[in-house]
Amino acid sequence: MTTTGGEDVMSSPVGHPRRWWILAVIIVAILVVFMDGMVLNVALPRIQQQLGASQSEQEWAVAAYTLVYAVLLLPFGVVADRFGRRRVLTAGLIVFGSGSVAAAYAWSPLALIVMRAVMGIGAAAILPATLAIIAHVFEDEDRARAIALWAGASGLAAALGPLVGGML
């Protein structure tokens, strides 16, 4: 054992004491982000019916999320490293959730497209922060397991998205 700042610290670190709870929060965030991409595809006929969205507007509603998400994914990784992963993850969840609620109550196809773009901003902030947090709070042997669970949750979200979209 070594002493650092008056605390006894074991010579072989085991990771953050709440790492599995942290992983649970990260998995919920990932489920929401990846599931959302699939949910809208099932809801398109209903959107056309309720909002009178044209084929082009429906395509933009799907593409706005994906396009903004893809463009901002790498820059938000840098932002998370610079300003704090937890802070960026929290901000991303707030932006994503706010955009999602607003999209649910969209009054026009344009409003839906804009809110989907806002959700893409939130999703782009969430994803890189999740993997960086996993790398930070897990040690080597547990890190591989945590990343496998993260990846499994991503696949589960892709499978559950159409089911949840159909139910909603």
PDB file of C-alpha atoms in Angstrom:
ATOM      1  CA  MET A   1       0.000   0.000   0.000  1.00  0.00           C
ATOM      2  CA  THR A   2       1.101   3.533  -0.705  1.00  0.00           C
ATOM      3  CA  THR A   3      -0.011   6.732   0.891  1.00  0.00           C
ATOM      4  CA  THR A   4      -1.306   9.590  -1.222  1.00  0.00           C
ATOM      5  CA  GLY A   5      -2.586  12.710   0.464  1.00  0.00           C
ATOM      6  CA  GLY A   6      -3.200  10.905   3.745  1.00  0.00           C
ATOM      7  CA  GLU A   7      -5.230   8.090   2.148  1.00  0.00           C
ATOM      8  CA  ASP A   8      -4.192   4.470   1.860  1.00  0.00           C
ATOM      9  CA  VAL A   9      -4.334   3.403  -1.761  1.00  0.00           C
ATOM     10  CA  MET A  10      -3.820  -0.146  -2.991  1.00  0.00           C
ATOM     11  CA  SER A  11      -0.946  -0.563  -5.413  1.00  0.00           C
ATOM     12  CA  SER A  12      -3.160  -2.313  -7.996  1.00  0.00           C
ATOM     13  CA  PRO A  13      -6.176  -0.165  -8.909  1.00  0.00           C
ATOM     14  CA  VAL A  14      -9.554  -1.822  -9.421  1.00  0.00           C
ATOM     15  CA  GLY A  15     -11.396   1.051 -11.052  1.00  0.00           C
ATOM     16  CA  HIS A  16     -14.056   3.429  -9.858  1.00  0.00           C
ATOM     17  CA  PRO A  17     -16.070   2.027  -6.924  1.00  0.00           C
ATOM     18  CA  ARG A  18     -19.403   2.793  -8.650  1.00  0.00           C
ATOM     19  CA  ARG A  19     -18.261   1.753 -12.118  1.00  0.00           C
ATOM     20  CA  TRP A  20     -21.118  -0.728 -12.702  1.00  0.00           C
ATOM     21  CA  TRP A  21     -23.749   1.886 -11.789  1.00  0.00           C
ATOM     22  CA  ILE A  22     -22.010   4.324 -14.101  1.00  0.00           C
ATOM     23  CA  LEU A  23     -22.152   1.704 -16.853  1.00  0.00           C
ATOM     24  CA  ALA A  24     -25.900   1.234 -16.236  1.00  0.00           C
ATOM     25  CA  VAL A  25     -26.500   4.966 -16.766  1.00  0.00           C
ATOM     26  CA  ILE A  26     -24.338   4.913 -19.894  1.00  0.00           C
ATOM     27  CA  ILE A  27     -26.262   1.945 -21.297  1.00  0.00           C
ATOM     28  CA  VAL A  28     -29.590   3.708 -20.761  1.00  0.00           C
ATOM     29  CA  ALA A  29     -28.213   6.749 -22.599  1.00  0.00           C
ATOM     30  CA  ILE A  30     -26.997   4.564 -25.471  1.00  0.00           C
ATOM     31  CA  LEU A  31     -30.317   2.717 -25.677  1.00  0.00           C
ATOM     32  CA  VAL A  32     -32.150   6.008 -26.111  1.00  0.00           C
ATOM     33  CA  VAL A  33     -29.756   7.361 -28.745  1.00  0.00           C
ATOM     34  CA  PHE A  34     -29.614   4.238 -30.906  1.00  0.00           C
ATOM     35  CA  MET A  35     -33.272   3.332 -30.487  1.00  0.00           C
ATOM     36  CA  ASP A  36     -34.429   6.744 -31.629  1.00  0.00           C
ATOM     37  CA  GLY A  37     -32.999   6.240 -35.092  1.00  0.00           C
ATOM     38  CA  MET A  38     -35.261   3.233 -35.568  1.00  0.00           C
ATOM     39  CA  VAL A  39     -38.408   4.532 -33.887  1.00  0.00           C
ATOM     40  CA  LEU A  40     -39.087   7.270 -36.426  1.00  0.00           C
ATOM     41  CA  ASN A  41     -38.966   4.907 -39.404  1.00  0.00           C
ATOM     42  CA  VAL A  42     -41.978   3.023 -38.053  1.00  0.00           C
ATOM     43  CA  ALA A  43     -43.861   6.243 -37.287  1.00  0.00           C
ATOM     44  CA  LEU A  44     -43.520   7.815 -40.746  1.00  0.00           C
ATOM     45  CA  PRO A  45     -47.002   6.847 -42.016  1.00  0.00           C
ATOM     46  CA  ARG A  46     -48.570   8.361 -38.885  1.00  0.00           C
ATOM     47  CA  ILE A  47     -46.450  11.519 -39.260  1.00  0.00           C
ATOM     48  CA  GLN A  48     -47.614  11.886 -42.844  1.00  0.00           C
ATOM     49  CA  GLN A  49     -51.196  11.487 -41.706  1.00  0.00           C
ATOM     50  CA  GLN A  50     -51.087  13.853 -38.707  1.00  0.00           C
ATOM     51  CA  LEU A  51     -48.750  16.563 -39.975  1.00  0.00           C
ATOM     52  CA  GLY A  52     -49.435  16.265 -43.689  1.00  0.00           C
ATOM     53  CA  ALA A  53     -45.722  15.756 -44.304  1.00  0.00           C
ATOM     54  CA  SER A  54     -44.658  15.210 -47.883  1.00  0.00           C
ATOM     55  CA  GLN A  55     -42.289  12.394 -48.862  1.00  0.00           C
ATOM     56  CA  SER A  56     -39.412  14.872 -48.950  1.00  0.00           C
ATOM     57  CA  GLU A  57     -40.248  16.228 -45.485  1.00  0.00           C
ATOM     58  CA  GLN A  58     -40.410  12.698 -44.090  1.00  0.00           C
ATOM     59  CA  GLU A  59     -36.993  11.958 -45.546  1.00  0.00           C
ATOM     60  CA  TRP A  60     -35.602  15.142 -44.013  1.00  0.00           C
ATOM     61  CA  ALA A  61     -37.080  14.218 -40.623  1.00  0.00           C
ATOM     62  CA  VAL A  62     -35.066  10.999 -40.732  1.00  0.00           C
ATOM     63  CA  ALA A  63     -31.954  12.538 -42.288  1.00  0.00           C
ATOM     64  CA  ALA A  64     -31.780  15.624 -40.044  1.00  0.00           C
ATOM     65  CA  TYR A  65     -31.012  13.491 -36.987  1.00  0.00           C
ATOM     66  CA  THR A  66     -28.468  11.291 -38.749  1.00  0.00           C
ATOM     67  CA  LEU A  67     -26.747  14.113 -40.612  1.00  0.00           C
ATOM     68  CA  VAL A  68     -26.279  16.389 -37.588  1.00  0.00           C
ATOM     69  CA  TYR A  69     -25.259  13.417 -35.433  1.00  0.00           C
ATOM     70  CA  ALA A  70     -22.610  12.277 -37.935  1.00  0.00           C
ATOM     71  CA  VAL A  71     -21.182  15.775 -38.480  1.00  0.00           C
ATOM     72  CA  LEU A  72     -20.861  16.593 -34.771  1.00  0.00           C
ATOM     73  CA  LEU A  73     -19.728  13.217 -33.405  1.00  0.00           C
ATOM     74  CA  LEU A  74     -15.959  13.836 -33.626  1.00  0.00           C
ATOM     75  CA  PRO A  75     -16.048  17.497 -32.548  1.00  0.00           C
ATOM     76  CA  PHE A  76     -18.035  16.564 -29.451  1.00  0.00           C
ATOM     77  CA  GLY A  77     -15.368  14.012 -28.569  1.00  0.00           C
ATOM     78  CA  VAL A  78     -12.878  16.878 -28.422  1.00  0.00           C
ATOM     79  CA  VAL A  79     -15.333  19.031 -26.476  1.00  0.00           C
ATOM     80  CA  ALA A  80     -15.846  16.218 -23.941  1.00  0.00           C
ATOM     81  CA  ASP A  81     -12.091  15.830 -23.473  1.00  0.00           C
ATOM     82  CA  ARG A  82     -11.655  19.559 -22.999  1.00  0.00           C
ATOM     83  CA  PHE A  83     -14.653  20.444 -20.807  1.00  0.00           C
ATOM     84  CA  GLY A  84     -15.361  17.156 -19.034  1.00  0.00           C
ATOM     85  CA  ARG A  85     -17.010  13.963 -20.172  1.00  0.00           C
ATOM     86  CA  ARG A  86     -19.653  13.929 -17.478  1.00  0.00           C
ATOM     87  CA  ARG A  87     -20.582  17.551 -18.179  1.00  0.00           C
ATOM     88  CA  VAL A  88     -20.893  16.943 -21.933  1.00  0.00           C
ATOM     89  CA  LEU A  89     -22.850  13.709 -21.388  1.00  0.00           C
ATOM     90  CA  THR A  90     -25.282  15.505 -19.079  1.00  0.00           C
ATOM     91  CA  ALA A  91     -25.683  18.414 -21.503  1.00  0.00           C
ATOM     92  CA  GLY A  92     -26.206  15.957 -24.362  1.00  0.00           C
ATOM     93  CA  LEU A  93     -28.935  14.139 -22.442  1.00  0.00           C
ATOM     94  CA  ILE A  94     -30.687  17.433 -21.667  1.00  0.00           C
ATOM     95  CA  VAL A  95     -30.519  18.600 -25.297  1.00  0.00           C
ATOM     96  CA  PHE A  96     -31.608  15.194 -26.607  1.00  0.00           C
ATOM     97  CA  GLY A  97     -34.483  14.911 -24.140  1.00  0.00           C
ATOM     98  CA  SER A  98     -35.692  18.451 -24.791  1.00  0.00           C
ATOM     99  CA  GLY A  99     -35.571  17.891 -28.545  1.00  0.00           C
ATOM    100  CA  SER A 100     -37.415  14.605 -28.158  1.00  0.00           C
ATOM    101  CA  VAL A 101     -40.243  16.146 -26.147  1.00  0.00           C
ATOM    102  CA  ALA A 102     -40.525  19.030 -28.610  1.00  0.00           C
ATOM    103  CA  ALA A 103     -40.508  16.600 -31.556  1.00  0.00           C
ATOM    104  CA  ALA A 104     -43.343  14.629 -29.970  1.00  0.00           C
ATOM    105  CA  TYR A 105     -45.455  17.798 -29.990  1.00  0.00           C
ATOM    106  CA  ALA A 106     -44.296  19.116 -33.374  1.00  0.00           C
ATOM    107  CA  TRP A 107     -46.982  21.243 -35.026  1.00  0.00           C
ATOM    108  CA  SER A 108     -45.545  21.107 -38.532  1.00  0.00           C
ATOM    109  CA  PRO A 109     -43.146  19.028 -40.617  1.00  0.00           C
ATOM    110  CA  LEU A 110     -40.543  21.817 -40.399  1.00  0.00           C
ATOM    111  CA  ALA A 111     -40.774  21.872 -36.598  1.00  0.00           C
ATOM    112  CA  LEU A 112     -40.267  18.098 -36.568  1.00  0.00           C
ATOM    113  CA  ILE A 113     -37.208  18.369 -38.826  1.00  0.00           C
ATOM    114  CA  VAL A 114     -35.660  21.084 -36.643  1.00  0.00           C
ATOM    115  CA  MET A 115     -36.319  19.138 -33.432  1.00  0.00           C
ATOM    116  CA  ARG A 116     -34.810  15.998 -34.959  1.00  0.00           C
ATOM    117  CA  ALA A 117     -31.694  18.045 -35.764  1.00  0.00           C
ATOM    118  CA  VAL A 118     -31.612  19.214 -32.119  1.00  0.00           C
ATOM    119  CA  MET A 119     -31.836  15.580 -31.038  1.00  0.00           C
ATOM    120  CA  GLY A 120     -28.882  14.833 -33.335  1.00  0.00           C
ATOM    121  CA  ILE A 121     -26.849  17.478 -31.496  1.00  0.00           C
ATOM    122  CA  GLY A 122     -27.650  15.815 -28.167  1.00  0.00           C
ATOM    123  CA  ALA A 123     -26.878  12.347 -29.506  1.00  0.00           C
ATOM    124  CA  ALA A 124     -23.522  13.520 -30.867  1.00  0.00           C
ATOM    125  CA  ALA A 125     -22.616  14.811 -27.408  1.00  0.00           C
ATOM    126  CA  ILE A 126     -23.699  11.593 -25.690  1.00  0.00           C
ATOM    127  CA  LEU A 127     -21.924   8.899 -27.695  1.00  0.00           C
ATOM    128  CA  PRO A 128     -18.228   9.858 -27.491  1.00  0.00           C
ATOM    129  CA  ALA A 129     -18.571  10.737 -23.818  1.00  0.00           C
ATOM    130  CA  THR A 130     -19.904   7.254 -23.009  1.00  0.00           C
ATOM    131  CA  LEU A 131     -16.900   5.374 -24.352  1.00  0.00           C
ATOM    132  CA  ALA A 132     -14.467   7.852 -22.802  1.00  0.00           C
ATOM    133  CA  ILE A 133     -16.136   7.424 -19.420  1.00  0.00           C
ATOM    134  CA  ILE A 134     -15.948   3.633 -19.720  1.00  0.00           C
ATOM    135  CA  ALA A 135     -12.240   3.865 -20.533  1.00  0.00           C
ATOM    136  CA  HIS A 136     -11.723   6.113 -17.510  1.00  0.00           C
ATOM    137  CA  VAL A 137     -13.662   4.253 -14.801  1.00  0.00           C
ATOM    138  CA  PHE A 138     -12.862   0.623 -15.724  1.00  0.00           C
ATOM    139  CA  GLU A 139      -9.534  -1.127 -15.413  1.00  0.00           C
ATOM    140  CA  ASP A 140      -8.228  -3.505 -18.099  1.00  0.00           C
ATOM    141  CA  GLU A 141     -10.069  -6.761 -17.321  1.00  0.00           C
ATOM    142  CA  ASP A 142     -13.388  -5.086 -16.550  1.00  0.00           C
ATOM    143  CA  ARG A 143     -13.060  -2.586 -19.409  1.00  0.00           C
ATOM    144  CA  ALA A 144     -13.432  -5.295 -22.058  1.00  0.00           C
ATOM    145  CA  ARG A 145     -16.567  -6.593 -20.337  1.00  0.00           C
ATOM    146  CA  ALA A 146     -17.995  -3.071 -20.026  1.00  0.00           C
ATOM    147  CA  ILE A 147     -17.382  -2.301 -23.712  1.00  0.00           C
ATOM    148  CA  ALA A 148     -19.001  -5.625 -24.658  1.00  0.00           C
ATOM    149  CA  LEU A 149     -22.080  -4.694 -22.625  1.00  0.00           C
ATOM    150  CA  TRP A 150     -22.088  -1.244 -24.242  1.00  0.00           C
ATOM    151  CA  ALA A 151     -21.941  -2.821 -27.718  1.00  0.00           C
ATOM    152  CA  GLY A 152     -24.629  -5.362 -26.818  1.00  0.00           C
ATOM    153  CA  ALA A 153     -26.904  -2.542 -25.662  1.00  0.00           C
ATOM    154  CA  SER A 154     -26.351  -0.795 -29.001  1.00  0.00           C
ATOM    155  CA  GLY A 155     -27.443  -3.909 -30.879  1.00  0.00           C
ATOM    156  CA  LEU A 156     -30.417  -4.387 -28.560  1.00  0.00           C
ATOM    157  CA  ALA A 157     -31.507  -0.812 -29.208  1.00  0.00           C
ATOM    158  CA  ALA A 158     -31.447  -1.389 -32.962  1.00  0.00           C
ATOM    159  CA  ALA A 159     -33.681  -4.436 -32.489  1.00  0.00           C
ATOM    160  CA  LEU A 160     -36.047  -2.773 -30.012  1.00  0.00           C
ATOM    161  CA  GLY A 161     -36.431   0.484 -31.956  1.00  0.00           C
ATOM    162  CA  PRO A 162     -39.071  -0.753 -34.434  1.00  0.00           C
ATOM    163  CA  LEU A 163     -40.968  -2.542 -31.653  1.00  0.00           C
ATOM    164  CA  VAL A 164     -41.071   0.547 -29.454  1.00  0.00           C
ATOM    165  CA  GLY A 165     -41.973   2.714 -32.450  1.00  0.00           C
ATOM    166  CA  GLY A 166     -44.846   0.385 -33.287  1.00  0.00           C
ATOM    167  CA  MET A 167     -46.158   0.487 -29.725  1.00  0.00           C
ATOM    168  CA  LEU A 168     -45.931   4.278 -29.546  1.00  0.00           C
TER     169      LEU A 168
END
